mmCIF file of C-alpha atoms in Angstrom:
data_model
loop_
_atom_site.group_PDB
_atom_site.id
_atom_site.type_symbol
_atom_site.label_atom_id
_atom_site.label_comp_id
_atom_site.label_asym_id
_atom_site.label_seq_id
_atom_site.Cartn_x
_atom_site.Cartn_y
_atom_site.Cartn_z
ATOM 1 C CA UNK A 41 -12.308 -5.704 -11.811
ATOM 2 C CA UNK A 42 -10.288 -3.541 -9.793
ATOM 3 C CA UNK A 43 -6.942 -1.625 -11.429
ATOM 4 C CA UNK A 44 -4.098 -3.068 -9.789
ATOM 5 C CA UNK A 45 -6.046 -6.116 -8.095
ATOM 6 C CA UNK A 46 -6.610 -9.357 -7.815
ATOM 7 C CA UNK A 47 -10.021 -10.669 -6.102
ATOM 8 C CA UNK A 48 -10.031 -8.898 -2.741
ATOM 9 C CA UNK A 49 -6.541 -8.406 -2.883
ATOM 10 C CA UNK A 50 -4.823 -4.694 -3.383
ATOM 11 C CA UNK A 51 -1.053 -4.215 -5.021
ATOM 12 C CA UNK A 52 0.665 -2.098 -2.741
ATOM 13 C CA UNK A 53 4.196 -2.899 -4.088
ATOM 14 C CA UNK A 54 5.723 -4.312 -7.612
ATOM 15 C CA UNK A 55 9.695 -4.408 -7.817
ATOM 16 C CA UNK A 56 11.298 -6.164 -10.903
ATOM 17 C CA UNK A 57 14.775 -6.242 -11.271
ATOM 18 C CA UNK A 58 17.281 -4.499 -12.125
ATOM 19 C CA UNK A 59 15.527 -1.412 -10.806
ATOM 20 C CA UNK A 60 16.392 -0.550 -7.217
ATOM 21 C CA UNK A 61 14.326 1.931 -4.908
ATOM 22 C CA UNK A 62 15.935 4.165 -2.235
ATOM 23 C CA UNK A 63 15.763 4.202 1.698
ATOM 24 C CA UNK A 64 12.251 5.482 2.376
ATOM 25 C CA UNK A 65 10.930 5.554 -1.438
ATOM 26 C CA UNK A 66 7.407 4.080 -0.196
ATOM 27 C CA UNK A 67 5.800 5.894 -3.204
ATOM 28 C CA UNK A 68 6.689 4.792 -6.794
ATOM 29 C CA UNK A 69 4.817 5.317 -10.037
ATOM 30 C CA UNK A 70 1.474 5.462 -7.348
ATOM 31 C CA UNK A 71 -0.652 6.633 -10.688
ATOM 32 C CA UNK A 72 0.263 3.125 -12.702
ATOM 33 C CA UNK A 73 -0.038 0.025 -11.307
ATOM 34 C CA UNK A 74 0.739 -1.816 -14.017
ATOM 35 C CA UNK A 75 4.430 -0.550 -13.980
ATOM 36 C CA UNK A 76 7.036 -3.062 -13.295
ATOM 37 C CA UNK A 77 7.893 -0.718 -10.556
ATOM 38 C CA UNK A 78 5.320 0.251 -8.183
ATOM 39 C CA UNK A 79 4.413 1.417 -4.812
ATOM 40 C CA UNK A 80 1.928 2.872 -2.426
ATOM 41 C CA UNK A 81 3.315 1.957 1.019
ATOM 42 C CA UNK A 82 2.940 5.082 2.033
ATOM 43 C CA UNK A 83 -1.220 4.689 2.492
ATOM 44 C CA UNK A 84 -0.618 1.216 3.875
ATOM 45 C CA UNK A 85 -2.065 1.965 7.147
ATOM 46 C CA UNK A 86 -5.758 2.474 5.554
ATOM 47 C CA UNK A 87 -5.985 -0.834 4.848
ATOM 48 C CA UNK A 88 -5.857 -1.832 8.289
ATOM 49 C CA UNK A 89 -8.942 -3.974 8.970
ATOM 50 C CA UNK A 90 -10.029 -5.323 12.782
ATOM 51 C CA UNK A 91 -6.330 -4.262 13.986
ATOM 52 C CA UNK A 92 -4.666 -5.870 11.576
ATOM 53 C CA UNK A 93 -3.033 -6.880 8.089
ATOM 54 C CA UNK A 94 -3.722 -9.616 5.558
ATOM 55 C CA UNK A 95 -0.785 -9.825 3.377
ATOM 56 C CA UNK A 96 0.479 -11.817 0.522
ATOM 57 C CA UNK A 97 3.327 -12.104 -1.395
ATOM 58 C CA UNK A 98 4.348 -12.878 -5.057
ATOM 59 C CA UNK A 99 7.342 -13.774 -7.001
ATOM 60 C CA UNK A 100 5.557 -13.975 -9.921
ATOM 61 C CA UNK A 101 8.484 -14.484 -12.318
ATOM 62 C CA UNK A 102 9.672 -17.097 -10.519
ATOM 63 C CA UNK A 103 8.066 -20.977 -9.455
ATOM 64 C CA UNK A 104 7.265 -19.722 -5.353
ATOM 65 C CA UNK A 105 4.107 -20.215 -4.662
ATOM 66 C CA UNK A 106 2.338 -17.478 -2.539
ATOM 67 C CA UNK A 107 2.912 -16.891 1.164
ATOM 68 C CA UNK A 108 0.167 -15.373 3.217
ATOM 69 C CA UNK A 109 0.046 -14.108 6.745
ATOM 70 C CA UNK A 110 -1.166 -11.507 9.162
ATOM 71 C CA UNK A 111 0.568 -9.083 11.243
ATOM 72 C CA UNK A 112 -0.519 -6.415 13.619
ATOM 73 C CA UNK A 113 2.158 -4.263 13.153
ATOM 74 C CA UNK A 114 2.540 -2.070 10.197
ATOM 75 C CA UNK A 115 5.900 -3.310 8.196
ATOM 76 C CA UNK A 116 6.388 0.714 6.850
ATOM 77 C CA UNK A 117 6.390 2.034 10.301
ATOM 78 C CA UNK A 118 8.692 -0.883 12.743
ATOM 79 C CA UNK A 119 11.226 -3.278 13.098
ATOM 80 C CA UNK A 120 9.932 -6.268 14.385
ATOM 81 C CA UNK A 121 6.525 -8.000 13.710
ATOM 82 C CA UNK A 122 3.771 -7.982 16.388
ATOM 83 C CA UNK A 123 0.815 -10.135 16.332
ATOM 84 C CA UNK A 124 2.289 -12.110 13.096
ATOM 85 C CA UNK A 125 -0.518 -15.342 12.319
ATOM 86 C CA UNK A 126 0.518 -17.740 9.165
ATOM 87 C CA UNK A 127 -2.112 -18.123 6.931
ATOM 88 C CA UNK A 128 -0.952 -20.417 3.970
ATOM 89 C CA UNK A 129 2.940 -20.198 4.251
ATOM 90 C CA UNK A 130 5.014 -22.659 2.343
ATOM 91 C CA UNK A 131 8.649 -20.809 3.116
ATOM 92 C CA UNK A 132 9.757 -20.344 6.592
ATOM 93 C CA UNK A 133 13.900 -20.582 5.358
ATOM 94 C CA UNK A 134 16.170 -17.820 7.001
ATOM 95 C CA UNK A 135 14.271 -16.241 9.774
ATOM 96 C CA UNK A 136 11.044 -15.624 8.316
ATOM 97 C CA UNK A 137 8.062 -14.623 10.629
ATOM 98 C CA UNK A 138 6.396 -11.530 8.735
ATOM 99 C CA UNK A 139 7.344 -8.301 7.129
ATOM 100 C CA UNK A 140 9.826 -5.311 8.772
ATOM 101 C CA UNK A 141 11.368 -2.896 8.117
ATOM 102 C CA UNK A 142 14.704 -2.051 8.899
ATOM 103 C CA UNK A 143 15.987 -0.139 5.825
ATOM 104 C CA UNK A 144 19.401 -1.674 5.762
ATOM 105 C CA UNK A 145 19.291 -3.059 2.188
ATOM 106 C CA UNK A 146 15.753 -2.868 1.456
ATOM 107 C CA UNK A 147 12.364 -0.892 1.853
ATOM 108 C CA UNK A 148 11.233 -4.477 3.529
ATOM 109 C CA UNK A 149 12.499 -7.659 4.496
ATOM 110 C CA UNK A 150 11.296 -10.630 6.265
ATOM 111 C CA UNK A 151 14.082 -12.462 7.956
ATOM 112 C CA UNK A 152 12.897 -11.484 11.657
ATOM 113 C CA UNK A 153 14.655 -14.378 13.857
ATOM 114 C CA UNK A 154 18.490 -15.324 13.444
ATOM 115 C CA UNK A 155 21.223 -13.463 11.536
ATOM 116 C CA UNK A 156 20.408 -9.656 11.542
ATOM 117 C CA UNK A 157 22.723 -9.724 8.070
ATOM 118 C CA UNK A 158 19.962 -11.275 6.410
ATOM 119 C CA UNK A 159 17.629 -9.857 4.089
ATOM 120 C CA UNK A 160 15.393 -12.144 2.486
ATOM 121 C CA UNK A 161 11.613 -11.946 1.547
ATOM 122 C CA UNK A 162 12.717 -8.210 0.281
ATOM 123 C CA UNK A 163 10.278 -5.830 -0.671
ATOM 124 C CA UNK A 164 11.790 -2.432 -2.595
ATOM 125 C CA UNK A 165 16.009 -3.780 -2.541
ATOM 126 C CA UNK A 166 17.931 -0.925 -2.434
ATOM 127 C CA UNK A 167 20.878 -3.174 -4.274
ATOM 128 C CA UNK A 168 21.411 -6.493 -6.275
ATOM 129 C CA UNK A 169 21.891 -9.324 -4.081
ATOM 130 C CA UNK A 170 22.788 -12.507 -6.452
ATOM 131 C CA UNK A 171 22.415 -10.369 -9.163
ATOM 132 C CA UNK A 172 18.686 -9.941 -8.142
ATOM 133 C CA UNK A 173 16.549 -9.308 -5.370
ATOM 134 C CA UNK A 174 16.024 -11.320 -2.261
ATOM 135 C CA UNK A 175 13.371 -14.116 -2.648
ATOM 136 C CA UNK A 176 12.661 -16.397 0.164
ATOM 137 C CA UNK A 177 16.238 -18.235 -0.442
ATOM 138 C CA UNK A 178 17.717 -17.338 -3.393
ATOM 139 C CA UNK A 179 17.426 -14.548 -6.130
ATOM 140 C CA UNK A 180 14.325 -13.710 -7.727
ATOM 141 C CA UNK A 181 13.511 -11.195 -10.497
ATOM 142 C CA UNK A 182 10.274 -9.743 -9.513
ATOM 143 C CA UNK A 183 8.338 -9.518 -6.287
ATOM 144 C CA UNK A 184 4.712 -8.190 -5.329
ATOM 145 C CA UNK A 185 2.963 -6.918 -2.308
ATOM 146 C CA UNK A 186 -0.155 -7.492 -1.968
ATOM 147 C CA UNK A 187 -2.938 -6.419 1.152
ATOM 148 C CA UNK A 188 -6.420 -8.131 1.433
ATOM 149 C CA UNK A 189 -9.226 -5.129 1.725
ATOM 150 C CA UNK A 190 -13.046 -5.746 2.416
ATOM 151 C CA UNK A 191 -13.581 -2.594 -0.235
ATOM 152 C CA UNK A 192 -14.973 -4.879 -3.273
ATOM 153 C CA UNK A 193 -14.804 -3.806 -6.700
ATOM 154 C CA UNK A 194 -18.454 -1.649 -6.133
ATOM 155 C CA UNK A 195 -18.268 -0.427 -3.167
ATOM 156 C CA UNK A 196 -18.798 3.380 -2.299
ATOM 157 C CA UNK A 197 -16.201 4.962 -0.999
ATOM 158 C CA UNK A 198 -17.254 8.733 -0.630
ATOM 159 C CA UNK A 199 -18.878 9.669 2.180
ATOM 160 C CA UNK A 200 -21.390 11.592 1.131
ATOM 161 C CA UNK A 201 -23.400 12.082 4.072
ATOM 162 C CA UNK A 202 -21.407 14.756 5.880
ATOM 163 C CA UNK A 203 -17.960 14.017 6.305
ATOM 164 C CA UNK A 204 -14.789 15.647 6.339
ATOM 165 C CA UNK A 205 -11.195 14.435 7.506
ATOM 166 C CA UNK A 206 -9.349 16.380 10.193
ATOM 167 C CA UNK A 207 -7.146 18.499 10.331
ATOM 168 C CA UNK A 208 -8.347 19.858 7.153
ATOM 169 C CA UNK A 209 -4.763 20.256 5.280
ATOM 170 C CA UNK A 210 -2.193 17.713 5.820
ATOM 171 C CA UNK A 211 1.495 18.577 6.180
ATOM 172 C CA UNK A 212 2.828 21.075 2.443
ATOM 173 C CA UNK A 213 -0.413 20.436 1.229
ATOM 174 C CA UNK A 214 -3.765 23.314 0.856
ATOM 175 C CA UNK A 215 -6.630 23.735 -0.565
ATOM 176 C CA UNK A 216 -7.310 23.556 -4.571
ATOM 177 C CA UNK A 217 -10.099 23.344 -6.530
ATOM 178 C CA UNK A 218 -11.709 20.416 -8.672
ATOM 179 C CA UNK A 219 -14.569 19.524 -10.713
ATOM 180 C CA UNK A 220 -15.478 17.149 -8.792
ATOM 181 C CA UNK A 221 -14.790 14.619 -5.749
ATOM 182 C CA UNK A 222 -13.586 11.836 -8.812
ATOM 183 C CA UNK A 223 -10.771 14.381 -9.430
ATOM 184 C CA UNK A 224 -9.990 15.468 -5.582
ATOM 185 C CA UNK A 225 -9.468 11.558 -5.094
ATOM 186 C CA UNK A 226 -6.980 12.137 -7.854
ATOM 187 C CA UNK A 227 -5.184 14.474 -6.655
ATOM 188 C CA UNK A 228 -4.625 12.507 -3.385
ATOM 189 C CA UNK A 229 -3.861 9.486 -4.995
ATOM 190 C CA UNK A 230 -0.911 11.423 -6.917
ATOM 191 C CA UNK A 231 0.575 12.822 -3.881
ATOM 192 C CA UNK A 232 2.662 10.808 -1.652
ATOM 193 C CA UNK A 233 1.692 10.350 2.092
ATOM 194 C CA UNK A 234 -1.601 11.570 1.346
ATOM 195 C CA UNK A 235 -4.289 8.740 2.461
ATOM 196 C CA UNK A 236 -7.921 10.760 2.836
ATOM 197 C CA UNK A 237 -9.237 13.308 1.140
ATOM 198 C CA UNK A 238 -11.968 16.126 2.174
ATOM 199 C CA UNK A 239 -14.232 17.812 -0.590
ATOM 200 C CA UNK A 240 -16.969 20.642 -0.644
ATOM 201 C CA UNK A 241 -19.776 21.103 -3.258
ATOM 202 C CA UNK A 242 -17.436 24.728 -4.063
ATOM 203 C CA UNK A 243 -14.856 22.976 -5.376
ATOM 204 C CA UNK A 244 -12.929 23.009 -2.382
ATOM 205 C CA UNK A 245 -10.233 19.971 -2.197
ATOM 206 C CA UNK A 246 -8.189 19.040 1.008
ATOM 207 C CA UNK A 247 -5.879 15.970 1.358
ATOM 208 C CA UNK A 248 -4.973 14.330 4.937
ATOM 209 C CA UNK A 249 -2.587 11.666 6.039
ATOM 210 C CA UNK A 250 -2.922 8.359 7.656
ATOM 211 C CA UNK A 251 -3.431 10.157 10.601
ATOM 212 C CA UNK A 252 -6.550 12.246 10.547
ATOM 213 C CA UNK A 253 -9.918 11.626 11.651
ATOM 214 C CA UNK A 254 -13.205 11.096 9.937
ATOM 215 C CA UNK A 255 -15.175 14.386 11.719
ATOM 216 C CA UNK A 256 -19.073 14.922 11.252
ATOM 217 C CA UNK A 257 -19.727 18.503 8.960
ATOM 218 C CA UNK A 258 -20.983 20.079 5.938
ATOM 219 C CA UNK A 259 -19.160 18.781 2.959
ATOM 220 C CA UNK A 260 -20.331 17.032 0.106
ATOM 221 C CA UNK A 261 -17.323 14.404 0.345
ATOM 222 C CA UNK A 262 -14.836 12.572 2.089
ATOM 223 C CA UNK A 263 -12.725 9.194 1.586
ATOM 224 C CA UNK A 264 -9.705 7.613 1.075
ATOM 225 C CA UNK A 265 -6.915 7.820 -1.644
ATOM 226 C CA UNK A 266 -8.217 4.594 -3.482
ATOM 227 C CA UNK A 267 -11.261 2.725 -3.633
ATOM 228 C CA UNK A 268 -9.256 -0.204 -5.431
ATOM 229 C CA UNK A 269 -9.763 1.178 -8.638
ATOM 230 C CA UNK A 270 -8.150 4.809 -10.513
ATOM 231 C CA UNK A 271 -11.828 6.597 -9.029
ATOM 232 C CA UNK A 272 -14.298 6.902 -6.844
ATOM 233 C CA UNK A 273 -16.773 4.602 -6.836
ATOM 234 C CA UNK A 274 -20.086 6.333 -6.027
ATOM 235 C CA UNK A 275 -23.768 5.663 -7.240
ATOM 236 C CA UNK A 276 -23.974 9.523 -7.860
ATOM 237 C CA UNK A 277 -21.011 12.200 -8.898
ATOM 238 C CA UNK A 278 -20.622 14.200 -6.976
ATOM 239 C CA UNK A 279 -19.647 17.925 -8.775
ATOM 240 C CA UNK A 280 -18.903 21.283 -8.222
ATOM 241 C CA UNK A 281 -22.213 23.613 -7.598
ATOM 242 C CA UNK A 282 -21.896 25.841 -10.424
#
């Protein structure tokens, strides 16, 4: 099973009150996703499969039952939803129709049509609101973001056959050296905004943002931040030439 998982499905956010995050805090305790507090929202946009999102969300501590949907649009990057598709939604109270963000009160919220005041569906509060967070119409004490990924429990997620991500070096961010590609995926996974990293058989570790491109070269590996577990999942390590 997959750290953080459940089935196909990927964690990308855990809030459980009374913690509170802060306008633009889309990385939280990224290295444990067992924390009560979590988030990786900013590598959202690699889980992007045929254009769009599958998303789900949980109030776990509380008797909601799930609500699924799609959505083009990526939640961490607009307000408003495009190309929003309900799935299995049981909760449609105060203006839902997908996830935004408009960083009034929270991270996320999903009360698209009506009163602009309203904040329900919240993902990362930035306050108490009934002495909780925002569920989908009235307090809850924990919610959960989850995205459905097509990258199974054993798939391979470093490209071994000579990849790189471009540009090499993302924004603050150079080359170190690691053991191995495991341990580069590491380091990307621990830095926020980094989504891809680049690796060479001298130890040679590069991370990239959501925004480079998978480029044809010489290096012995290449792939994302996660593979929906803590390391990459590859039939053979891949380490440092000695």
């Amino acid at each position: 099973a997959r750290c953080g998982s459940d089935s196909e499905w990927l964690l990308v956010c855990r809030q459980t009150s009374p913690t509170f995050f802060a306008k633009n805090e889309w990385s939280k305790n990224s290295d444990d996703p067992k924390n009560d507090n979590y988030c990786i929202l900013d590598q959202l946009e690699t889980y992007r499969e045929n254009g769009a999102f599958t998303f789900k969300l949980s109030w776990p501590k509380d008797s909601f039952e799930d609500q699924v949907w799609k959505q083009t649009s990526n939640p961490t990057k607009t307000a408003g939803v495009q190309g929003y598709e309900a799935i299995s939604v049981k909760y449609n109270h105060y203006g839902w129709g997908g996830l935004e963000s408009r960083q009034h009160y929270a991270l996320l919220d999903g009360s698209i049509h009506g009163n602009s005041h309203y904040w329900f569906y919240a993902v990362g509060s930035f306050q108490s609101w009934g002495g909780a967070i925002p569920g989908p119409n009235k307090a809850i004490k924990q919610v959960e973001l989850w995205v459905k990924t097509s990258r199974g429990a054993n798939d391979e997620c470093i490209l071994a056959a000579g990849k790189y991500y471009s540009p090499v070096d993302m924004a603050g961010q150079g080359r170190t050296v690691t053991a191995s590609a495991e341990l580069c995926q590491e380091r990307c996974a621990n830095v926020a905004g980094c989504a891809y990293f680049s690796w060479w058989a001298d130890g040679g570790c590069h991370l990239q943002d959501a925004s480079a491109k998978l480029e044809s070269g010489t290096t012995a590996a290449a792939g994302p931040a996660r593979c929906g577990s803590e390391s990459v999942k590859s039939k053979k390590k891949l380490k440092k030439k000695e």
